Coordinates of C-alpha atoms in Angstrom, one line a residue:
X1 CA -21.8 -22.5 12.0
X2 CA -23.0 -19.8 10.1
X3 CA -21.0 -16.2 11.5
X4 CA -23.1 -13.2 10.5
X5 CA -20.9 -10.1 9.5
X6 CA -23.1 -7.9 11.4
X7 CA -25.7 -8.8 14.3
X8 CA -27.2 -5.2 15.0
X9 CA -30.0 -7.0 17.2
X10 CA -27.3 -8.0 19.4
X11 CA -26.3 -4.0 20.2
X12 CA -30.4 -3.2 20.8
X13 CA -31.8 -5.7 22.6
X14 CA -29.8 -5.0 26.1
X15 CA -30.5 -1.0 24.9
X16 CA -34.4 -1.6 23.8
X17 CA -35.8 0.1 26.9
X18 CA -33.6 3.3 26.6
X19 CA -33.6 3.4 23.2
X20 CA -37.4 3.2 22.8
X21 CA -37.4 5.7 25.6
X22 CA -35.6 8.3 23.4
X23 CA -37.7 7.9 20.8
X24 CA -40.7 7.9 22.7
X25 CA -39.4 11.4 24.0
X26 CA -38.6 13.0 20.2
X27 CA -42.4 12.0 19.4
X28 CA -43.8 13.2 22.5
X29 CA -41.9 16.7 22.1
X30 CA -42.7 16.9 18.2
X31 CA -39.1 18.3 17.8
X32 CA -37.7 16.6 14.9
X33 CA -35.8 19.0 13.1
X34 CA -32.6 20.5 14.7
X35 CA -33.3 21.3 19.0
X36 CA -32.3 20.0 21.9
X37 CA -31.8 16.2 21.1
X38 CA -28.9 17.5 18.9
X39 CA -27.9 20.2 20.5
X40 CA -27.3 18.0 23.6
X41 CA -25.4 15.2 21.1
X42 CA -22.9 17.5 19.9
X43 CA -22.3 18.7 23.3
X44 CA -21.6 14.9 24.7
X45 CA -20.2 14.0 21.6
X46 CA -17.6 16.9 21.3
X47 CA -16.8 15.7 24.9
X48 CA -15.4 12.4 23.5
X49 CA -14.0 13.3 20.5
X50 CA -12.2 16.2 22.2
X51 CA -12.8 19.1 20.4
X52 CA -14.2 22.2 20.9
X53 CA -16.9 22.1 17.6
X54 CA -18.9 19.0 16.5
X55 CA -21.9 19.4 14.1
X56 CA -24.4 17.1 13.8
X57 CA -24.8 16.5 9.9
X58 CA -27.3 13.9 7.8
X59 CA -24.7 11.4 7.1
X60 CA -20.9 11.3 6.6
X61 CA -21.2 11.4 3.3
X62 CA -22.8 15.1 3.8
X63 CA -20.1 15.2 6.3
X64 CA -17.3 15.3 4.1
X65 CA -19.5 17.8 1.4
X66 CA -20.0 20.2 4.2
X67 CA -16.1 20.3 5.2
X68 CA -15.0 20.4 1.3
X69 CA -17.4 23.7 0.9
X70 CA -16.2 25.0 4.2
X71 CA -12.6 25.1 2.9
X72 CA -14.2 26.6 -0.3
X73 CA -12.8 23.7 -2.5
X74 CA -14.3 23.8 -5.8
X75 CA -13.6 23.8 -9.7
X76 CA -9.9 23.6 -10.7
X77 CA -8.7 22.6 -7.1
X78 CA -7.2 19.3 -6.5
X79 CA -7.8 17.2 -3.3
X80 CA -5.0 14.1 -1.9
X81 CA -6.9 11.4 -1.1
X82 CA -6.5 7.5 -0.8
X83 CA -7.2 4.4 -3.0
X84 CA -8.9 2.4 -0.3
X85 CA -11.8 4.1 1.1
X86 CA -15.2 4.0 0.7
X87 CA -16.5 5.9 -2.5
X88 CA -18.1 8.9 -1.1
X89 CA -14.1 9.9 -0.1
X90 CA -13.3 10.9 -3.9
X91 CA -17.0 11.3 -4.8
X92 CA -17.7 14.2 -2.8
X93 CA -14.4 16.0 -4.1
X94 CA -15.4 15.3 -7.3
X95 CA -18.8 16.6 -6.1
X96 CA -17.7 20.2 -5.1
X97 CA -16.0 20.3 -8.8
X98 CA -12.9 19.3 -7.6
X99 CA -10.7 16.6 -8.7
X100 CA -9.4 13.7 -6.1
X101 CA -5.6 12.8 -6.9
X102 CA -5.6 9.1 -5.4
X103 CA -2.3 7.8 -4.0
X104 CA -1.6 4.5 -2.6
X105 CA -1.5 2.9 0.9
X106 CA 1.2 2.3 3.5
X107 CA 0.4 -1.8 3.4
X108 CA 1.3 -2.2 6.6
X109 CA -1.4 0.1 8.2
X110 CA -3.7 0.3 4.9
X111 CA -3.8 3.9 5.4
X112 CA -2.1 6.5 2.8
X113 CA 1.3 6.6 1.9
X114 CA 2.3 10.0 2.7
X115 CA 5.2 9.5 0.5
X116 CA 3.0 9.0 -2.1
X117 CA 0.8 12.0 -1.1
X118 CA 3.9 14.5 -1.1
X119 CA 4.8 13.4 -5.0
X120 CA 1.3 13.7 -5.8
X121 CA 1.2 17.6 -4.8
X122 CA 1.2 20.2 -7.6
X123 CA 0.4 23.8 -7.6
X124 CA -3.4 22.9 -7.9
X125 CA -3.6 20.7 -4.7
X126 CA -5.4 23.1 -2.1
X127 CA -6.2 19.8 0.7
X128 CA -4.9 16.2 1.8
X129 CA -8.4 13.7 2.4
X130 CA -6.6 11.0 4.8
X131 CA -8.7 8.4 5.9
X132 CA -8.2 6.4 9.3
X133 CA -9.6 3.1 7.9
X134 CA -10.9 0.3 9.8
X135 CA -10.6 2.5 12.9
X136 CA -6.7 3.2 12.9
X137 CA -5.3 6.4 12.5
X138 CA -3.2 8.0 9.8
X139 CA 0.3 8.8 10.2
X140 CA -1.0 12.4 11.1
X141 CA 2.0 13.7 12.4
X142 CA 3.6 13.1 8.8
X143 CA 0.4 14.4 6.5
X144 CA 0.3 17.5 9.3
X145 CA 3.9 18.2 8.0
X146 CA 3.0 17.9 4.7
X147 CA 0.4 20.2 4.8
X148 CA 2.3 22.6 6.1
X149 CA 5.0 22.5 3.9
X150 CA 2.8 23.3 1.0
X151 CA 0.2 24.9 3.1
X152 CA -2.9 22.5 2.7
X153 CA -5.8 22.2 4.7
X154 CA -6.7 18.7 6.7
X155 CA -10.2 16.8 6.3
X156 CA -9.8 13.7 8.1
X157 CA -11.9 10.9 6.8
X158 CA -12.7 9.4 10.0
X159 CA -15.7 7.8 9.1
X160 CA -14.6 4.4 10.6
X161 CA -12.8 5.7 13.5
X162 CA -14.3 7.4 16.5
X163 CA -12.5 7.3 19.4
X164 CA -8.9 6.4 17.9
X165 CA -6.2 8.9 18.3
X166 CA -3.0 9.1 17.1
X167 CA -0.1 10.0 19.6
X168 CA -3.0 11.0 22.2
X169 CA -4.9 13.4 20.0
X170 CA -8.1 11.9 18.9
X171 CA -8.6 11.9 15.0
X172 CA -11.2 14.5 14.0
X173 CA -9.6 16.8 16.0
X174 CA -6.1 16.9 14.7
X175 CA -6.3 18.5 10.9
X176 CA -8.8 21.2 10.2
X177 CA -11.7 19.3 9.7
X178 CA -13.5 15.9 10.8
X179 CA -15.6 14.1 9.7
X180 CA -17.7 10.8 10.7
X181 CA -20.4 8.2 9.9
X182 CA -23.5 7.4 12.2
X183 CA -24.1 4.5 9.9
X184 CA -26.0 1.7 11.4
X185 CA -23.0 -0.4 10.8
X186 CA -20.8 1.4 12.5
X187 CA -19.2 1.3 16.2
X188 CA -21.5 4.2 16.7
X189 CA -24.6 3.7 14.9
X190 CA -27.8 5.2 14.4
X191 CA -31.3 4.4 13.1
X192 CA -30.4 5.3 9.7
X193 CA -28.3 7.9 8.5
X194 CA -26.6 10.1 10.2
X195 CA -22.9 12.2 10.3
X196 CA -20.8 14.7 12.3
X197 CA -18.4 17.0 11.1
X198 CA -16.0 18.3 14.0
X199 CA -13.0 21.3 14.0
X200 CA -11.3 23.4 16.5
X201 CA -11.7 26.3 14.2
X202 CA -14.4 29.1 15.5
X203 CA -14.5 29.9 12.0
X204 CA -14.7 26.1 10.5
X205 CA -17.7 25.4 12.7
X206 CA -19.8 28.5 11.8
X207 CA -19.2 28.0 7.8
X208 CA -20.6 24.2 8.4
X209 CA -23.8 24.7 10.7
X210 CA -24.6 27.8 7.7
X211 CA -24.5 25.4 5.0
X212 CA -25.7 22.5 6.6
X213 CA -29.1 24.2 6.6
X214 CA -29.2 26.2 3.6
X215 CA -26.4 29.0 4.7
X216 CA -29.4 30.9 6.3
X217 CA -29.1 33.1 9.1
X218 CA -31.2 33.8 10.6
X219 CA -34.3 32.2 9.6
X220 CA -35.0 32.9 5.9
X221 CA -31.8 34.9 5.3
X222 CA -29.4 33.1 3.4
X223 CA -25.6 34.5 3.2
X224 CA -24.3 31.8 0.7
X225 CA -26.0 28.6 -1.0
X226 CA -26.0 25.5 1.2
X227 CA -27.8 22.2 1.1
X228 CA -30.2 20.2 3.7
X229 CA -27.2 18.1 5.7
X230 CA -29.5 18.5 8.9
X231 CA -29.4 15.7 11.9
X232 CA -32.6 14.7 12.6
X233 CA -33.4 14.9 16.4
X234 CA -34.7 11.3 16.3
X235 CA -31.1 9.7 15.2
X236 CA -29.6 12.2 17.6
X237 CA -31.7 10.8 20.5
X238 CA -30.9 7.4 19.8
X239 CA -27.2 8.4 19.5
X240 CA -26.9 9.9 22.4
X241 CA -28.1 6.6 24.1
X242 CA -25.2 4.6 22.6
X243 CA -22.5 7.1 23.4
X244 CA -21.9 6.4 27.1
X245 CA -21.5 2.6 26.2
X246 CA -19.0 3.6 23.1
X247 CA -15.7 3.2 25.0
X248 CA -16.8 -0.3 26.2
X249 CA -17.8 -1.6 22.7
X250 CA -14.1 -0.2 21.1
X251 CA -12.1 -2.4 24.1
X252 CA -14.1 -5.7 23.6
X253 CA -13.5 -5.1 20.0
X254 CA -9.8 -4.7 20.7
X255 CA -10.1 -7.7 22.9
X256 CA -11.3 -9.6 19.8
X257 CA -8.8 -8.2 17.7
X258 CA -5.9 -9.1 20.0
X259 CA -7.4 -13.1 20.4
X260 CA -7.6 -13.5 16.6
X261 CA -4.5 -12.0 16.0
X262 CA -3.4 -15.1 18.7
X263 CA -5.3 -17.2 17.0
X264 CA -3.7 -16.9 13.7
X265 CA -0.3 -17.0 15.1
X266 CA -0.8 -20.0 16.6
X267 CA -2.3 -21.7 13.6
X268 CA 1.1 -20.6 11.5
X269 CA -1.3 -18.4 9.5
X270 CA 0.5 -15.0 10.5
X271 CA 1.8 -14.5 7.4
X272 CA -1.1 -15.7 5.1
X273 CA -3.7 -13.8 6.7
X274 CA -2.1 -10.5 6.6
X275 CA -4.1 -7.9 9.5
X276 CA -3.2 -4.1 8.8
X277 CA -0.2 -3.6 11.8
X278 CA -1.1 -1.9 15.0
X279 CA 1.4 1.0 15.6
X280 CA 2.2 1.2 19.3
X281 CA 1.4 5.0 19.4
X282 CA -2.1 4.5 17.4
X283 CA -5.5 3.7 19.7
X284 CA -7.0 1.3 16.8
X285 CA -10.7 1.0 17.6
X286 CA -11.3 -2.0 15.4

């Protein structure tokens, strides 16, 4: 039997009437750019991430840009980041001018050594990039400590991982700065690309809806130099469809997790098909 990695018709079919519903609402409104639709998702959104601040952005790679220019990282700054991410993790730190120090993982939990990260500080390093990968958190309790010791700011790459939490605080809303993927292949996933970047910072929030639209306001007024990270109302709308079904999807994947997990043991492969570990005080999303 031939397994697909990813069956994306099997998410929209059951949702084909809503879904087509939203849509048929964006077109009908001829509200594509900013509005209500993503006004109302980062309302809903915020809800479930638990913050105060989410920003609906063009994808998470323009997630993480927008949060790197926020902080007012640029040339001659260094950023701690991890080895095993995705490439737009160091790319957009080396995008800003800056330069991404890359430490190794923790290879238990595949997420970053914040040993590692504390000997790779110098006098340049100005932020620590951890990244909750494969849906489980960083030790964020450890790189929050580290940050303040040498008084860094947070961006949490939580690309992978909406709706984990670490401790009971849900990631994106535990350093300074979050930031996710609306990826079609994620757990939450649009109809193309799409990102969020979230904060409990007043301050944070205003800096990234300015420059996610040019850093003009009001209209035609621009108080610093931007780019277009803009959500389009269409992948808002069909966002704000999947959210209500979101915390479903992450337990049936954690049911999965736990039955292979069985699976393996029972088959003496435990230790020959190695799974990052599960820490007891982590909501993994899978």
């Amino acid at each position: 039997m031939r397994v697909p990695l990813l069956d994306l018709q099997a998410q929209y079919l059951p949702l084909r009437p809503a879904l087509l519903d939203a849509l048929t609402r964006v077109a009908d409104s001829q509200r594509f750019i900013m509005g209500p639709e993503v006004e109302a998702f980062e309302r809903e959104v915020a809800a479930v991430v638990d913050v105060q601040h989410a920003i609906g952005v063009s994808s998470g790679t323009d997630a993480l840009l927008a949060a790197l220019m926020a902080l007012g990282i640029g040339p001659g700054d260094e950023v701690v980041t991890s080895t095993f991410s995705f490439f737009a993790t160091a790319g957009c730190i080396a995008r800003v001018g800056a330069r991404p120090v890359l430490v190794d993982i923790d290879p238990d939990t595949f997420n970053i050594d914040v040993v590692a990260a504390a000997q790779a500080c110098t006098a340049r390093t100005q932020a620590l990039m951890p990244v909750h990968l494969f849906g489980q958190s960083a030790d964020m309790s450890a790189v929050l400590a580290l940050a303040d010791e040498y008084s860094l700011k947070v961006i949490e790459d939580a690309a992978q991982a909406i709706g984990a939490s670490d401790h009971g605080g849900k990631v994106g809303g535990i350093g300074n700065l979050g930031c996710f993927s609306f990826f079609p292949s994620k757990n939450l996933g649009g109809f193309g690309d799409a990102g969020l970047v979230t904060t409990n910072d007043g301050r944070l929030a205003h800096a990234v809806r300015l420059l996610r639209n040019h850093g003009m306001e009001p209209k035609y007024f621009h108080k610093t130099v931007g780019g277009n990270f803009r959500l389009d109302a269409i992948q808002a709308a069909v966002l704000r469809v999947k959210l209500p079904h979101l915390a479903g999807w992450t337990e049936g994947r954690r049911t999965n997790a736990a039955r292979y997990r069985q699976l393996f043991q029972e088959a003496g492969l435990a230790e020959t098909v190695r799974l990052p570990s599960e820490r007891p005080d982590r909501h993994h999303i899978y």
